[in-house]
Short mmCIF file of C-alpha atoms and ligand atoms in Angstrom, two decimals:
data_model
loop_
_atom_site.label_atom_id
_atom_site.label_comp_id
_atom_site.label_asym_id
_atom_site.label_seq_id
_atom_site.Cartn_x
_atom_site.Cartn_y
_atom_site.Cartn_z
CA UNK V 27 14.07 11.57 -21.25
CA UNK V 28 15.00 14.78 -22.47
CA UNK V 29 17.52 16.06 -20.28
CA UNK V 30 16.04 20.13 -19.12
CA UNK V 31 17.60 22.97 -20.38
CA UNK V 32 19.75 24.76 -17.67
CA UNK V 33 17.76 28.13 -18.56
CA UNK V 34 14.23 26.04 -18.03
CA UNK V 35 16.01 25.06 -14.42
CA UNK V 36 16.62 28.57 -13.84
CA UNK V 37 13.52 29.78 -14.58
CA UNK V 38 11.30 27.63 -11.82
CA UNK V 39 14.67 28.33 -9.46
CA UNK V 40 13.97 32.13 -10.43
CA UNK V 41 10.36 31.78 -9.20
CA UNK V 42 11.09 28.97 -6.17
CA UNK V 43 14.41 29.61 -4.76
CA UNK V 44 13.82 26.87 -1.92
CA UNK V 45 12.81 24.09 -4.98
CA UNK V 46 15.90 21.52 -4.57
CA UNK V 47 17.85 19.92 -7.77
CA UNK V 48 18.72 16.11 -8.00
CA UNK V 49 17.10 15.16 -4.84
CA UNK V 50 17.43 11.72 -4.52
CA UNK V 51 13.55 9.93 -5.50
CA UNK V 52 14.49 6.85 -2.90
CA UNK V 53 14.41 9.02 -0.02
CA UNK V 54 10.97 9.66 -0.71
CA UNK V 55 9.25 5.99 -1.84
CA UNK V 56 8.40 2.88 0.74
CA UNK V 57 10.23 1.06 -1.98
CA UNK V 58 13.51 3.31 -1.11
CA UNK V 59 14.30 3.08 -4.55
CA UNK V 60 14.54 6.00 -7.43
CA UNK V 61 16.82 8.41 -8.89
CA UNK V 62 17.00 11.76 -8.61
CA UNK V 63 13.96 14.34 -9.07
CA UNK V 64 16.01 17.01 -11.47
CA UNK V 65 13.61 19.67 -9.62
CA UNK V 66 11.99 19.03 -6.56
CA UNK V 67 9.09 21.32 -4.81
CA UNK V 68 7.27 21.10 -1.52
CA UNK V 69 5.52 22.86 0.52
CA UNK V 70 2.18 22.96 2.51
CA UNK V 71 1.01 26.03 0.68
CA UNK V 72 -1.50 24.80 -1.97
CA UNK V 73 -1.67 27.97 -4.00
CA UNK V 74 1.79 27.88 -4.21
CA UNK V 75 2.25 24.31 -5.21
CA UNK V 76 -0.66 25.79 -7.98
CA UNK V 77 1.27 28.38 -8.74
CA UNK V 78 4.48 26.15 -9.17
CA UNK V 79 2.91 23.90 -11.23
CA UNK V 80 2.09 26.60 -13.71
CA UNK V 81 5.50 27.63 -13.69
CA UNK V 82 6.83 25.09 -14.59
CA UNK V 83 4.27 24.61 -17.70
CA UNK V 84 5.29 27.81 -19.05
CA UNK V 85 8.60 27.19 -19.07
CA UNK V 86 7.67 23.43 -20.32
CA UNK V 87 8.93 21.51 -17.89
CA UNK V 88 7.03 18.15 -17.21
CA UNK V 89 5.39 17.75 -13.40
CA UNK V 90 4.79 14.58 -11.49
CA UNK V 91 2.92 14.86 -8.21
CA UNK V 92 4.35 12.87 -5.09
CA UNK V 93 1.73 11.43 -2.57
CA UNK V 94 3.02 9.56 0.01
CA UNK V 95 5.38 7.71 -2.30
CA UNK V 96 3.93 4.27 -1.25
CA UNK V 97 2.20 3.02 -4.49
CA UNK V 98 4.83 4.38 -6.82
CA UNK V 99 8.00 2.65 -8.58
CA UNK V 100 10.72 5.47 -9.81
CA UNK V 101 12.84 4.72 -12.39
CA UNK V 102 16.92 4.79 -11.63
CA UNK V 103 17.73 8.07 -13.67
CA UNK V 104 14.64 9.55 -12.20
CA UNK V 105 12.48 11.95 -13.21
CA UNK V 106 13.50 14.63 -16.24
CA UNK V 107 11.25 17.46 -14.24
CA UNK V 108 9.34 18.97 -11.66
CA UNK V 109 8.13 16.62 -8.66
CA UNK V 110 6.19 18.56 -6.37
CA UNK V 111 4.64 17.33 -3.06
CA UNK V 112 1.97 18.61 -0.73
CA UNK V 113 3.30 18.96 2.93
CA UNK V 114 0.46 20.13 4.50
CA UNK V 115 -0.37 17.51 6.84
CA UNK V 116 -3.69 19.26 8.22
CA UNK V 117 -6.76 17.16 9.04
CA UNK V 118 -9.91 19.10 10.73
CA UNK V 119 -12.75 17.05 12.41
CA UNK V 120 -16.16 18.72 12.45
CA UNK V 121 -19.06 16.62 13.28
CA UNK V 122 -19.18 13.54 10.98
CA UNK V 123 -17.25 15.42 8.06
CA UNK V 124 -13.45 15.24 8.20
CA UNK V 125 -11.31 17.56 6.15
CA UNK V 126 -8.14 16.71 5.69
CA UNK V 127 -5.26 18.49 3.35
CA UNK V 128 -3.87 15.94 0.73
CA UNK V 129 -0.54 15.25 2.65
CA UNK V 130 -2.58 14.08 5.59
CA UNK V 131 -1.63 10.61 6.60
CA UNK V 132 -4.93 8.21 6.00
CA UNK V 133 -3.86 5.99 8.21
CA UNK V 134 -3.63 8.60 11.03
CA UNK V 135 -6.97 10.48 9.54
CA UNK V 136 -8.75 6.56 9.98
CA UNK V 137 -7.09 6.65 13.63
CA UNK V 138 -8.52 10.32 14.27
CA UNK V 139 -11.95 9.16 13.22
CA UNK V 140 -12.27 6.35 15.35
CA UNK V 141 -10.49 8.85 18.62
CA UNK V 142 -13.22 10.91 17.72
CA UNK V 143 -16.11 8.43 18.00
CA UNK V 144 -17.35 8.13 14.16
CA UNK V 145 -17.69 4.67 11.98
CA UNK V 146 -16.94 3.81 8.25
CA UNK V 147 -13.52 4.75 7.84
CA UNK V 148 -11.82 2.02 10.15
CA UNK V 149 -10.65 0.13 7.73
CA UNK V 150 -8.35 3.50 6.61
CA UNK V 151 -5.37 2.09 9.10
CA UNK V 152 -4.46 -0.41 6.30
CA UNK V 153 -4.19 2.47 3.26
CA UNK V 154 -0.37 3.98 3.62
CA UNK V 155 0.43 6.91 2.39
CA UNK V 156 -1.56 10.12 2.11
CA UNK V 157 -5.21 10.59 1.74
CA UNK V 158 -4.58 12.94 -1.60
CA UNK V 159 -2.67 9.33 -3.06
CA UNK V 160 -5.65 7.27 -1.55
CA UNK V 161 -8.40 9.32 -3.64
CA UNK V 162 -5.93 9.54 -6.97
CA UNK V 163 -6.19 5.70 -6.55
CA UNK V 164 -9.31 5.28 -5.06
CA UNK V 165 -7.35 2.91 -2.46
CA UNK V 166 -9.24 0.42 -0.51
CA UNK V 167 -8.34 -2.79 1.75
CA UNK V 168 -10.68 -5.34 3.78
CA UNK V 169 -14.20 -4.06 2.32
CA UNK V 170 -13.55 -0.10 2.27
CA UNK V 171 -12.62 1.88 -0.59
CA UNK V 172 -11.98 5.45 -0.77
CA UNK V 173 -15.23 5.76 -2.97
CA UNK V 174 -17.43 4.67 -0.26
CA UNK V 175 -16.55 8.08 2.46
CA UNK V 176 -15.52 11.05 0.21
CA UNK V 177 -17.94 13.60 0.02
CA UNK V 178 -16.42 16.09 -1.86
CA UNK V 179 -12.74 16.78 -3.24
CA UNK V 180 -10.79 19.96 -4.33
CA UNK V 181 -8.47 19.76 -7.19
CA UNK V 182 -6.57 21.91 -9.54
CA UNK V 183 -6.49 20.61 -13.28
CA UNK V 184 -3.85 21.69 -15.36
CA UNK V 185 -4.98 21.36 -18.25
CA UNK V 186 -8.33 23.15 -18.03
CA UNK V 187 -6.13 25.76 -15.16
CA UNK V 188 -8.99 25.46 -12.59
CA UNK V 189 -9.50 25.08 -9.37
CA UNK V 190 -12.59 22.61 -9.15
CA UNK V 191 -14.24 21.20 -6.16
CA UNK V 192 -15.66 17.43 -7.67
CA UNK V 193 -18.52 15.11 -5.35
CA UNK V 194 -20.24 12.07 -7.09
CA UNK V 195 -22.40 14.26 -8.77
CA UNK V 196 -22.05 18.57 -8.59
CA UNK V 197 -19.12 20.30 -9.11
CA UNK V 198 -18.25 23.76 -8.78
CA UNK V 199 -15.79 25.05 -10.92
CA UNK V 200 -13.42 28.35 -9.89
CA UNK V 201 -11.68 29.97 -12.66
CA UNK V 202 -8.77 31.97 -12.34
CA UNK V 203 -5.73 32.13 -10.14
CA UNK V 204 -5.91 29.58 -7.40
CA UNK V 205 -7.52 30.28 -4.19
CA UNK V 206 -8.82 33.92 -5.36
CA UNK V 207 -12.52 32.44 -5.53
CA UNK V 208 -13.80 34.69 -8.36
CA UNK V 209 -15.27 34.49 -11.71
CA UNK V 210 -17.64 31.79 -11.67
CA UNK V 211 -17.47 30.87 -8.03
CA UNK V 212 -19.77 28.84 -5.80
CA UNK V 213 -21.77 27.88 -9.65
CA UNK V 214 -22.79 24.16 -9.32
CA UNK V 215 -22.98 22.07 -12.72
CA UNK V 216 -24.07 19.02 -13.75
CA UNK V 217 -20.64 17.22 -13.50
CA UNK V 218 -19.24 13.61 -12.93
CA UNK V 219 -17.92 14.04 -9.71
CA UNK V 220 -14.64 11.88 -8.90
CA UNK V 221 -15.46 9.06 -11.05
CA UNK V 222 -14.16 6.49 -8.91
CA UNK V 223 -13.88 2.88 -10.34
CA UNK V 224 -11.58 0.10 -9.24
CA UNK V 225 -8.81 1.61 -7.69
CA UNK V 226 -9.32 4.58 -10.31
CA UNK V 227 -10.88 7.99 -10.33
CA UNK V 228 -11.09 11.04 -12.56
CA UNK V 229 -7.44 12.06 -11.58
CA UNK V 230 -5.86 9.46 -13.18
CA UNK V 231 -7.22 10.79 -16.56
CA UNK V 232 -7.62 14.42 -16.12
CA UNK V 233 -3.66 15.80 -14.80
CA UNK V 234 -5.27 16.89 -11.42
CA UNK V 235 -3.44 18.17 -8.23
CA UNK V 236 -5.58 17.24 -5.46
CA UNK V 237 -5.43 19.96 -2.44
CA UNK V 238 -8.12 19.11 0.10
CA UNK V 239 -10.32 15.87 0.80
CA UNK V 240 -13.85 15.37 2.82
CA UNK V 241 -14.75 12.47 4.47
CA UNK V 242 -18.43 11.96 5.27
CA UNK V 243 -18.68 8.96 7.94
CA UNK V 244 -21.36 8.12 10.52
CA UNK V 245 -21.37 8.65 14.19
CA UNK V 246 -20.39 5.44 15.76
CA UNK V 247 -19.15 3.18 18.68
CA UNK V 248 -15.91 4.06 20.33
CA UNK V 249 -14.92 0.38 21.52
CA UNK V 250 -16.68 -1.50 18.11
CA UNK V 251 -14.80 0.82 15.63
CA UNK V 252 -12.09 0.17 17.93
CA UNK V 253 -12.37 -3.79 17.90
CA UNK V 254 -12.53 -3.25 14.18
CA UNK V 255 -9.29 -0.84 13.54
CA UNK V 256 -7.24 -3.52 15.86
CA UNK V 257 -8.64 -6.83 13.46
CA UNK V 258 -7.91 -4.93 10.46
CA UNK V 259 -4.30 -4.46 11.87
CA UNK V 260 -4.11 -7.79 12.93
CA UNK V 261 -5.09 -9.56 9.86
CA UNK V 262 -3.18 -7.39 7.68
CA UNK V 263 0.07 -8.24 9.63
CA UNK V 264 -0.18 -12.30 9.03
CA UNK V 265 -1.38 -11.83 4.86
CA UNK V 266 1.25 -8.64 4.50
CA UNK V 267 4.85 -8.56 4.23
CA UNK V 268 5.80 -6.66 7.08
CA UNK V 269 8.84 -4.18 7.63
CA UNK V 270 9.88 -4.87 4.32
CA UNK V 271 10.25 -2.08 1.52
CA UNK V 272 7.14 -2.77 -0.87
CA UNK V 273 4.87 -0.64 -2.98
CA UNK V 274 2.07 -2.52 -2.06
CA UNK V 275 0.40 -4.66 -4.51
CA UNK V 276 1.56 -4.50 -7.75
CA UNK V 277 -1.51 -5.60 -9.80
CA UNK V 278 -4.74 -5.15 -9.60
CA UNK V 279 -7.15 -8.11 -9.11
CA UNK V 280 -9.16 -10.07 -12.23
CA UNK V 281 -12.20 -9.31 -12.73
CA UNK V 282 -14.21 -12.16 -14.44
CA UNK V 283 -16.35 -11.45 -17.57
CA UNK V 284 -17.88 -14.09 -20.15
CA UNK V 285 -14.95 -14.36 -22.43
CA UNK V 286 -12.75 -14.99 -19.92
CA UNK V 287 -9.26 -17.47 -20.87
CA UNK V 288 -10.39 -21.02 -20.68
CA UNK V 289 -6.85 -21.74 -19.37
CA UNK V 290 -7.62 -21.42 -15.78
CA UNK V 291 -9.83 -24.47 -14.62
CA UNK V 292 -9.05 -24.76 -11.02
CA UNK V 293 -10.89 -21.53 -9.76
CA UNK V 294 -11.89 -21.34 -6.15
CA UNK V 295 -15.42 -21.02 -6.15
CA UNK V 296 -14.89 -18.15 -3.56
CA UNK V 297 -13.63 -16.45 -6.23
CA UNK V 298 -16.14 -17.60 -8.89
CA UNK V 299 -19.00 -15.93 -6.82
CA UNK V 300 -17.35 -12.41 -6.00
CA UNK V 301 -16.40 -12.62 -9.86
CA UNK V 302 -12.83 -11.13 -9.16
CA UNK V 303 -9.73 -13.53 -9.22
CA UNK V 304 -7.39 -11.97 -6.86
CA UNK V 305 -3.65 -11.21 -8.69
CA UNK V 306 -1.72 -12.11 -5.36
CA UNK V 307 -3.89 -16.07 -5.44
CA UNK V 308 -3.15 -16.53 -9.33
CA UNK V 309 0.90 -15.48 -9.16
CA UNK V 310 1.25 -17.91 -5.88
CA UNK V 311 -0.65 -20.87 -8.58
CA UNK V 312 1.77 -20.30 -11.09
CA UNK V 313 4.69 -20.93 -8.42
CA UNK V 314 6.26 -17.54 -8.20
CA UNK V 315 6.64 -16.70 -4.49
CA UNK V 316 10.50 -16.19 -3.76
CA UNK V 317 11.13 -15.38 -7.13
CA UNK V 318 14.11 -12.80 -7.25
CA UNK V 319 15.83 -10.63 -9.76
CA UNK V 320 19.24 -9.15 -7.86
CA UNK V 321 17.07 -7.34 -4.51
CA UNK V 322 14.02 -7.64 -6.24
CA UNK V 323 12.23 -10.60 -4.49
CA UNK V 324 8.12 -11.90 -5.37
CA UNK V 325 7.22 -11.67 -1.53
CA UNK V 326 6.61 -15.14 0.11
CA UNK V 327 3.86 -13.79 2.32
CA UNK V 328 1.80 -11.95 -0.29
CA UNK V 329 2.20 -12.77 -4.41
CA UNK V 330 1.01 -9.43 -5.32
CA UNK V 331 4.00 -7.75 -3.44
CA UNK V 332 7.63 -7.10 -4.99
CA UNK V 333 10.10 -6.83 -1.87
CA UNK V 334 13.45 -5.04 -1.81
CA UNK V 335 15.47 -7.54 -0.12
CA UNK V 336 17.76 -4.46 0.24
CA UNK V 337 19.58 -3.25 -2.87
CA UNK V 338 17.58 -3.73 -5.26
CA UNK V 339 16.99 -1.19 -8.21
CA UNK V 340 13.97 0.01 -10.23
CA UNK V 341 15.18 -2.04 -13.31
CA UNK V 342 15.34 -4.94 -10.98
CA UNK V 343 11.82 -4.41 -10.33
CA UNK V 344 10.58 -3.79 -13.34
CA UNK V 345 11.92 -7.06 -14.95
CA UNK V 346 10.73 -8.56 -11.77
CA UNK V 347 7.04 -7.50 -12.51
CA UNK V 348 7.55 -8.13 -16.30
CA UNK V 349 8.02 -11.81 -15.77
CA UNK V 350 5.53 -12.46 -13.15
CA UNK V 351 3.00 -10.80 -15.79
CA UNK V 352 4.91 -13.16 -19.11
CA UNK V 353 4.22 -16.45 -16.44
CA UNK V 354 0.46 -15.28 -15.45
CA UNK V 355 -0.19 -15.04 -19.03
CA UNK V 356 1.44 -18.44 -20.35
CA UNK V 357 -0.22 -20.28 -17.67
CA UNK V 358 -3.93 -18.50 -17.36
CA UNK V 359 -4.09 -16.02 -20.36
CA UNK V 360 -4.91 -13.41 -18.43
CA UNK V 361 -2.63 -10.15 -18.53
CA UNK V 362 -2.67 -8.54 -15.35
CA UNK V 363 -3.00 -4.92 -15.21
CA UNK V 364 -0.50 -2.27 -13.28
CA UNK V 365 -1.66 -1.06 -10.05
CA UNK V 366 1.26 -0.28 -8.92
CA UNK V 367 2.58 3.98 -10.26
CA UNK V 368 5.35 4.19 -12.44
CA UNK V 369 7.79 7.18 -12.82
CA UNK V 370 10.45 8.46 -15.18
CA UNK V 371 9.63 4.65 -17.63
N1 LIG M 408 -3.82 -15.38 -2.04
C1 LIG M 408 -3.03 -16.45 -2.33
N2 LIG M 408 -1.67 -16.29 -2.36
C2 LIG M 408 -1.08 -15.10 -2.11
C3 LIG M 408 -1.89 -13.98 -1.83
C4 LIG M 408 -3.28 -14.15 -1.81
O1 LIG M 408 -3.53 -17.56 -2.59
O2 LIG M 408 0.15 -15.03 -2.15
C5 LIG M 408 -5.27 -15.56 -1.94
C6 LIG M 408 -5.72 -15.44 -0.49
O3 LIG M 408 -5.61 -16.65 0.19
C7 LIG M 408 -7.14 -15.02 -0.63
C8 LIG M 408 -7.14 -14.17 -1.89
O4 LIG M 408 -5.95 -14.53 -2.62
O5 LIG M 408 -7.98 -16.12 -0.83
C9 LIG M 408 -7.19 -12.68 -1.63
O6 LIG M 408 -6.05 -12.30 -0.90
P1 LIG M 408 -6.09 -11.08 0.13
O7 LIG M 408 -7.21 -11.30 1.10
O8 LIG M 408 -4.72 -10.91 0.67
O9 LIG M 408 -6.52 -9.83 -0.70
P2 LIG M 408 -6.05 -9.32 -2.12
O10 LIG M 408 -7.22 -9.37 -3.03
O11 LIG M 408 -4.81 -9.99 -2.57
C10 LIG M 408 -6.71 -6.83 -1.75
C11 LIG M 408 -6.12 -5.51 -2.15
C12 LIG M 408 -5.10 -5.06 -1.11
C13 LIG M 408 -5.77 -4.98 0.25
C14 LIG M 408 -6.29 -6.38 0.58
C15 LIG M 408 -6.94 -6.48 1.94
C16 LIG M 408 -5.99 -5.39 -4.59
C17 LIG M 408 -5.11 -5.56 -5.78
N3 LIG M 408 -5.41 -5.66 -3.41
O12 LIG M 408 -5.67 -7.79 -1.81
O13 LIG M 408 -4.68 -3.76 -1.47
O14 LIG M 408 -4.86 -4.52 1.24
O15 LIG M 408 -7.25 -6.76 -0.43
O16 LIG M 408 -8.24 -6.07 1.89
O17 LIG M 408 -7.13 -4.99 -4.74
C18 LIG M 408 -3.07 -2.45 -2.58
O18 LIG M 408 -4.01 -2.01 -3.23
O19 LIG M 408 -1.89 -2.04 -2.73
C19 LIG M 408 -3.34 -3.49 -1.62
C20 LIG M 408 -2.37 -4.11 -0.96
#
């Protein structure tokens, strides 16, 4: 990494006098691991997290957006840049629609939906994090995902510079500064919405800030959506590592097509018939579980979870996950792909 010019510093301090320098990254990951953000910018204000983001373009200084910091792995020099993270924690219940700022918690928005008597989003307890992270990632757990209750999201894309409001299949597009709603407002076009795919979506590929997040659910049963919320809890307890510093699975699962490795014979036919080999089942066959690099331990409840045992550091975990990726492909021939977020590699 390029280390930032001290006049490039000055120039987004110029602009954001209450930005921080070398804040320490751990503070702000489940993991508790990461070194330090060189710049570091939050507020609750989305135009001004826009406008900081702009900033710091013109004065060409890379930008990473924080979630919740609970699918993300950051690097032990950190991040040569701008890391800016949405505070505003707002969630707004209207009917069946929820509206919810992307620093909401999901978990709390899934616990507000059931308080409030509507269905479909139980299984939200299980996501951590924020609901702007859950939509980047199109996060799901026991039969939900993130794809299956958004209605409509607002992001800002840098590179295009607009404000755009994206569903599954309109968008409307705002030009112009942030939040001033002119030019082409309100005009719908043929779009492609969020593009969601296994745990993916359009903001993976396109450098977008999400800012707000709708939830369309169904009006529901207070005690079955409550039954529901406390299985979900329960059964993510006993086949979770618990209390322990994680970012949550690290790969995401195999999906079986016809030219699949012949190396793996002994598949469950469970798995045959959902046609998806699950990461966490084919890391526990090739005898990882326990495996540990200094702090960095495969977790003994879950395969597809890297625990800090404590001290461990991003290097730690990265050779960690390189090796349980080397075995998987000796022994199966599959490669397993990231799912986990990595910064400042
Ligand atoms: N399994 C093992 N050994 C293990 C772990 C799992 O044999 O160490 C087997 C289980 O016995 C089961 C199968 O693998 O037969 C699937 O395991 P599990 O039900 O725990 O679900 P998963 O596919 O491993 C997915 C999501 C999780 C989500 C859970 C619960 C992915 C990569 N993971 O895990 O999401 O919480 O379902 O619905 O899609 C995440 O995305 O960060 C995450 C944790």
């Amino acid at each position: 990494m390029t280390p930032l010019s001290r006049e490039r510093i000055r120039a987004f301090m110029r602009a954001f006098p209450d930005a921080q320098s070398d804040l320490p990254l751990r503070t702000k990951t489940y993991l508790k691991i990461g070194g330090p953000a060189r710049l570091f910018f939050e507020t609750d204000d989305g135009d001004r997290l826009v406008h900081a983001i702009r900033v710091a373009r013109a004065a060409d200084i890379p930008v990473a957006i924080l979630g919740g910091g609970s699918n993300l792995l950051v690097a032990d020099a950190g991040y040569e840049g701008v890391v800016v993270q949405n505070t505003d924690r707002d969630i707004r219940i209207k009917e069946d629609r929820i509206t919810a700022a992307a620093g909401a918690i999901t978990a709390l928005i899934a616990r507000k939906s059931v308080d409030s008597g509507l269905a479909g989003f139980e299984w939200g307890v299980g996501i951590p994090g924020t609901i702007g992270g859950a939509v980047y990632g199109n996060a799901g757990c026991f039969g939900g995902e993130m794809r299956d209750v958004v209605e409509s999201v607002e992001a800002y894309f840098f590179d295009q510079d607009m404000t755009m409001t994206c569903t599954e299949n309109v968008r409307t597009v705002r030009r112009g500064p942030a939040g001033s709603d002119k030019g082409r407002s309100g005009k719908k076009r043929a779009g492609m919405g969020c593009r969601f795919g296994y745990r993916d979506s359009r903001f993976k590929h396109e450098t977008g800030l999400i800012l707000r997040v709708t939830v369309q659910l169904k009006a529901g049963d207070l005690a079955a959506s409550k039954k529901k919320m406390d299985a979900i809890i329960a059964a993510r307890k006993t086949t979770q590592p618990q209390g322990a510093f994680s970012a949550g699975c690290l790969f995401k699962n195999y999906e079986i097509h016809a030219d699949q490795p012949s190396a793996i014979t002994n598949i469950p036919s469970e798995f045959r018939r959902t046609g998806t080999i699950p990461a966490g089942w084919l890391i526990d066959t090739c005898g990882l579980k326990g495996t540990r690099i200094g702090d960095a331990e495969v977790s003994r409840v879950h395969a597809n979870f890297i625990v800090n045992r404590g001290h461990a550091t991003a290097e730690d975990i990265h050779a960690l996950y390189l090796l349980i990726q080397k075995r998987v492909q000796e022994k199966t021939g599959i490669v397993l792909e990231n799912e986990v977020q990595f910064l400042g590699f």
